[in-house]
XYZ file of C-alpha atoms in Angstrom:
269
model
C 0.000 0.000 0.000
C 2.812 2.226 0.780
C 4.608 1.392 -2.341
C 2.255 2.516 -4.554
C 1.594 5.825 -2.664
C 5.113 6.100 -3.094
C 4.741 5.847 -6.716
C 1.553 7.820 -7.346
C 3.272 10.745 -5.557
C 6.565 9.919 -7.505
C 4.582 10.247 -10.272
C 2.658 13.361 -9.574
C 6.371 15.220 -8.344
C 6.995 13.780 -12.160
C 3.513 15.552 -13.840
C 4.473 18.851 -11.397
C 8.291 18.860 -13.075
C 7.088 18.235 -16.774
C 4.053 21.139 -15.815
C 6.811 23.069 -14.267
C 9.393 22.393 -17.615
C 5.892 23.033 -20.210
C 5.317 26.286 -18.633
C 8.851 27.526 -19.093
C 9.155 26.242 -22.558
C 5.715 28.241 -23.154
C 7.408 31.609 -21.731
C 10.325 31.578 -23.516
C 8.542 30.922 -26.921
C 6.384 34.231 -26.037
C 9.766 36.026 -25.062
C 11.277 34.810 -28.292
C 7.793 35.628 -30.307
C 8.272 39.307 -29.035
C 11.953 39.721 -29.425
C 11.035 38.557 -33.127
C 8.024 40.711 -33.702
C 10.353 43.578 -32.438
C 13.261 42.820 -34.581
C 11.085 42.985 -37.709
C 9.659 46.474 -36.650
C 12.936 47.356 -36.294
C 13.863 46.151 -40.022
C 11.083 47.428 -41.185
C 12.028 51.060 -39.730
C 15.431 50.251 -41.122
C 14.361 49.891 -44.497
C 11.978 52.489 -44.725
C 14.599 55.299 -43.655
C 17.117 53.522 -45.681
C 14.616 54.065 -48.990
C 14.070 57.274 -48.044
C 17.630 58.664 -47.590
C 18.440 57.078 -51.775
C 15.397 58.276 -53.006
C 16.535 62.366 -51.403
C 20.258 61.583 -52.578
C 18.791 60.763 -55.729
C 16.414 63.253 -56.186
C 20.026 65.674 -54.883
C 21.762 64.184 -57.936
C 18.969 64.879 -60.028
C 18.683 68.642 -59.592
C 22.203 69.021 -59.331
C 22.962 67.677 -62.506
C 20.167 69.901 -64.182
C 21.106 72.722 -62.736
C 24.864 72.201 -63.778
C 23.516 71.346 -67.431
C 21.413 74.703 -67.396
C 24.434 76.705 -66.523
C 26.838 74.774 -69.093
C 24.316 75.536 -71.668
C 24.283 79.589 -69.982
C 28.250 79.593 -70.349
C 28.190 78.899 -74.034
C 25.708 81.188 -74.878
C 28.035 83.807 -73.018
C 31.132 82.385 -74.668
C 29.115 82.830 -78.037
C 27.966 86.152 -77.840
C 31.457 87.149 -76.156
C 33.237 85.572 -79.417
C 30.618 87.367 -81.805
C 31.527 90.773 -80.033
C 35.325 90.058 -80.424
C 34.846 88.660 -84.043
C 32.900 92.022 -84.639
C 34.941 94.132 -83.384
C 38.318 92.384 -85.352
C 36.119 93.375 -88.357
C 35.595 96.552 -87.393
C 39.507 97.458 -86.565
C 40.651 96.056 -89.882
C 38.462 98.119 -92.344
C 39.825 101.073 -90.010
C 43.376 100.009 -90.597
C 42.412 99.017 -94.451
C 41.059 102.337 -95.013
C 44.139 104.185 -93.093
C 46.251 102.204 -95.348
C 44.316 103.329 -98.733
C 44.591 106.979 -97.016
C 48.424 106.732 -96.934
C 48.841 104.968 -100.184
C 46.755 107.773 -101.609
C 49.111 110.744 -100.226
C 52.283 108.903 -101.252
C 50.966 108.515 -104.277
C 49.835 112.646 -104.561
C 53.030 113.402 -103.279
C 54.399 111.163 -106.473
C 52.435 112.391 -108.910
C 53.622 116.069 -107.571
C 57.184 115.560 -108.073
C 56.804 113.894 -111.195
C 54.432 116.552 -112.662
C 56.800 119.229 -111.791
C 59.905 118.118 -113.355
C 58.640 116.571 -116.874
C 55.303 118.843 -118.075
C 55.613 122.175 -119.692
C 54.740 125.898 -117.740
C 50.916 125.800 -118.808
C 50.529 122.047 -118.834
C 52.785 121.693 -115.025
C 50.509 124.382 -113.510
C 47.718 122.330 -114.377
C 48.303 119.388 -113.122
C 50.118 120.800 -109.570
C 46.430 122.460 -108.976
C 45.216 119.109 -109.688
C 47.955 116.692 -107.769
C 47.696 119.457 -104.884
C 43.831 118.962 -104.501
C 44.757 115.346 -104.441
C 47.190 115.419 -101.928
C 45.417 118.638 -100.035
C 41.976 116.117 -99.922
C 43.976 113.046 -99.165
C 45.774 114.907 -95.759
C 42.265 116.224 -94.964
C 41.210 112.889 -94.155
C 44.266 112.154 -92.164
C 44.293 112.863 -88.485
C 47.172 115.385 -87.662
C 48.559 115.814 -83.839
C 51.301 119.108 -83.731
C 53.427 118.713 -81.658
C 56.289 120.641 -80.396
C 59.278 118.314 -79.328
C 62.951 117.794 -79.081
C 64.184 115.151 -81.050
C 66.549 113.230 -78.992
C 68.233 110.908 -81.194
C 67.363 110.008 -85.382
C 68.432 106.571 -86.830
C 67.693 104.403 -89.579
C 65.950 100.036 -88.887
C 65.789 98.523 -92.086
C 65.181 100.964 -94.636
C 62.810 103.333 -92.012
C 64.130 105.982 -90.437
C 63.245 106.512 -86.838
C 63.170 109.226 -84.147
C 63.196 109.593 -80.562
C 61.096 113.027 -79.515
C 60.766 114.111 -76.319
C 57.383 116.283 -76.488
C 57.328 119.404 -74.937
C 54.904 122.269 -74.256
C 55.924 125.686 -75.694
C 54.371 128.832 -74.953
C 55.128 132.924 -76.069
C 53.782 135.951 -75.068
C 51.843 136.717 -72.308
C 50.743 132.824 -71.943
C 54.145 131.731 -71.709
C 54.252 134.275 -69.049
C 51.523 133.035 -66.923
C 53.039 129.730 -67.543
C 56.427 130.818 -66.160
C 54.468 132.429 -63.122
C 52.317 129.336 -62.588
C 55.464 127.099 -62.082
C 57.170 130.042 -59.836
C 59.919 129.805 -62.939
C 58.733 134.092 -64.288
C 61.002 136.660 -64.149
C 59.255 139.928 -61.991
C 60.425 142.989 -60.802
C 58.819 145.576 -58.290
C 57.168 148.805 -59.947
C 57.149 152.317 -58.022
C 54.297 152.040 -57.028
C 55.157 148.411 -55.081
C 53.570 146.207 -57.568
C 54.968 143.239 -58.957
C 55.510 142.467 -62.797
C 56.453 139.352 -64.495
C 57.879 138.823 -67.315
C 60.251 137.178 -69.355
C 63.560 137.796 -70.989
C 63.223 135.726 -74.027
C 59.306 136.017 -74.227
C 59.324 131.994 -74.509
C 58.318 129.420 -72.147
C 58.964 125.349 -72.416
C 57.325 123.285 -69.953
C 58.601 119.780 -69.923
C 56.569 117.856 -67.506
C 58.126 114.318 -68.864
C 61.263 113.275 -69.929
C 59.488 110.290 -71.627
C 60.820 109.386 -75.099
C 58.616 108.335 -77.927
C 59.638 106.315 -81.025
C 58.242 107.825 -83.774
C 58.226 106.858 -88.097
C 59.207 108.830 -90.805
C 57.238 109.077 -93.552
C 59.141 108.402 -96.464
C 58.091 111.684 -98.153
C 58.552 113.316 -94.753
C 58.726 117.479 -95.310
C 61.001 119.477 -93.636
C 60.633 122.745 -93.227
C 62.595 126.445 -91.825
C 65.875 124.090 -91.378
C 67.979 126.191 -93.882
C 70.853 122.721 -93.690
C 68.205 120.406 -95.371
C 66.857 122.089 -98.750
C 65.877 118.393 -100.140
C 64.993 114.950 -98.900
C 66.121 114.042 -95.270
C 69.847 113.457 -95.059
C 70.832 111.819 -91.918
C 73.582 113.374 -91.272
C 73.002 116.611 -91.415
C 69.807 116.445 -89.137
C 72.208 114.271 -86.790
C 73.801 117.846 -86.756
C 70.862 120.126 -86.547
C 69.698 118.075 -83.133
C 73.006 118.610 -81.339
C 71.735 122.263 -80.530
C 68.710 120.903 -79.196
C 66.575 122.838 -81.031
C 62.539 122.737 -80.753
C 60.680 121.266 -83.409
C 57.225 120.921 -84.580
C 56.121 117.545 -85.397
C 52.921 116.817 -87.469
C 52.382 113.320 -86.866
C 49.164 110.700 -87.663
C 48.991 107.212 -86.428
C 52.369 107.604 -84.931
C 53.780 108.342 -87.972
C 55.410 111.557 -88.664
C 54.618 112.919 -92.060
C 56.374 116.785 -91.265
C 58.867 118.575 -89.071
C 59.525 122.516 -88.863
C 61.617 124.222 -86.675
C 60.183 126.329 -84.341
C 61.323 130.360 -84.821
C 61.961 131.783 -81.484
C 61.315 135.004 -80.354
């Protein structure tokens, strides 16, 4: 009798364990079941703000590369209305520079015809045609550009043919302007009156105001006139104007396009 009370409560501490083991087995299938359902919410958060960070860094690329198009597409209009201007312009300088040439070519050509006219044609045939080559030439340095200025020329040599000039450009005043000039630059002669006044003046009744020392280089025309320099009668020897500038005497330069197409010596008071 005692035996098998022994063994029904042997076997009921058994159904108790198993319960005990069942029960456990059940709880940590829930805790797994939640730790699962968890860990896809958590993918599933994952994923969505994964998606939505490509899709903004592609919609970024998008607009960027649009907007980089739009403003290659800007630059080359620029760059093709900047290269129209320049092309136009280019245009523009070289009929000036064809039509300065023609100008030239024109007055060399008067100048020619001149010469030629006066040595070979008879009295009532040269006069003739020296009214007529002097309109030409006359008309031809009207359309020319002509800058006077007074100078001294500094040094004269010849490059291949062309002979050159250094001029150092002055300002040269007489009269009662060259005496104000004087006065401005505290450079006037003056003297005190009776009467306590004082009066400026100067001796030579010249003033030259030379403000630069800067040289320019200057061409010669090849029919270059010279004029009031009793050494040179004809032509421009070298020489003798290598002479004349020793003095350092001031000259008049009529010059166009940096070209110097006459030089007179200036008659001083």
């Amino acid at each position: 009798m005692e035996n098998k009370e022994d063994e029904l409560l042997s076997v009921q501490y058994r159904i108790e364990k198993s319960g005990m083991k069942q029960q456990k087995l059940e709880n940590r299938l829930v805790s797994i079941s939640e730790e699962l359902k968890k860990s896809k919410r958590n993918s599933l958060i994952f994923m969505i703000f994964f998606l939505t960070v490509i899709l903004v860094m592609a919609g970024g690329i998008y607009y960027l590369s649009e907007k980089d198009a739009s403003f290659s597409n800007d630059q080359s209009e620029n760059t093709q209305v900047d290269i129209d201007q320049i092309q136009k312009t280019n245009d523009s300088l070289q009929e000036e520079l064809v039509k300065l040439k023609s100008d030239i070519a024109d007055y060399k050509k008067g100048l020619v015809y001149e010469t030629d006219s006066l040595g070979t044609a008879s009295a009532d045939t040269t006069n003739t045609n020296v009214e007529g080559e002097k309109r030409i030439a006359t008309d031809t340095l009207n359309k020319l550009k002509f800058e006077r200025k007074h100078c001294y020329v500094k040094k004269v040599f010849r490059n291949n043919g062309v002979i050159f000039i250094e001029a150092d450009f002055i300002e040269y005043y007489k009269g009662r302007k060259a005496v104000e000039k004087a006065k401005e630059n505290n450079e006037a002669e003056y003297d005190i009156d009776k009467n306590g006044d004082t009066l400026y003046f100067l001796y030579d009744n010249y003033y030259v105001s030379n403000i630069s020392n800067k040289l320019r280089r200057l061409e010669l025309n090849d029919k270059v006139r010279i004029q009031d320099i009793n050494q040179i009668s004809r032509g421009f020897p070298l020489k003798a104007f290598q002479k004349i500038i020793a003095d350092k005497p001031i000259m008049i330069l009529e010059i166009s396009d940096g070209i110097v197409y006459k030089i007179k010596k200036q008659k001083l008071p």
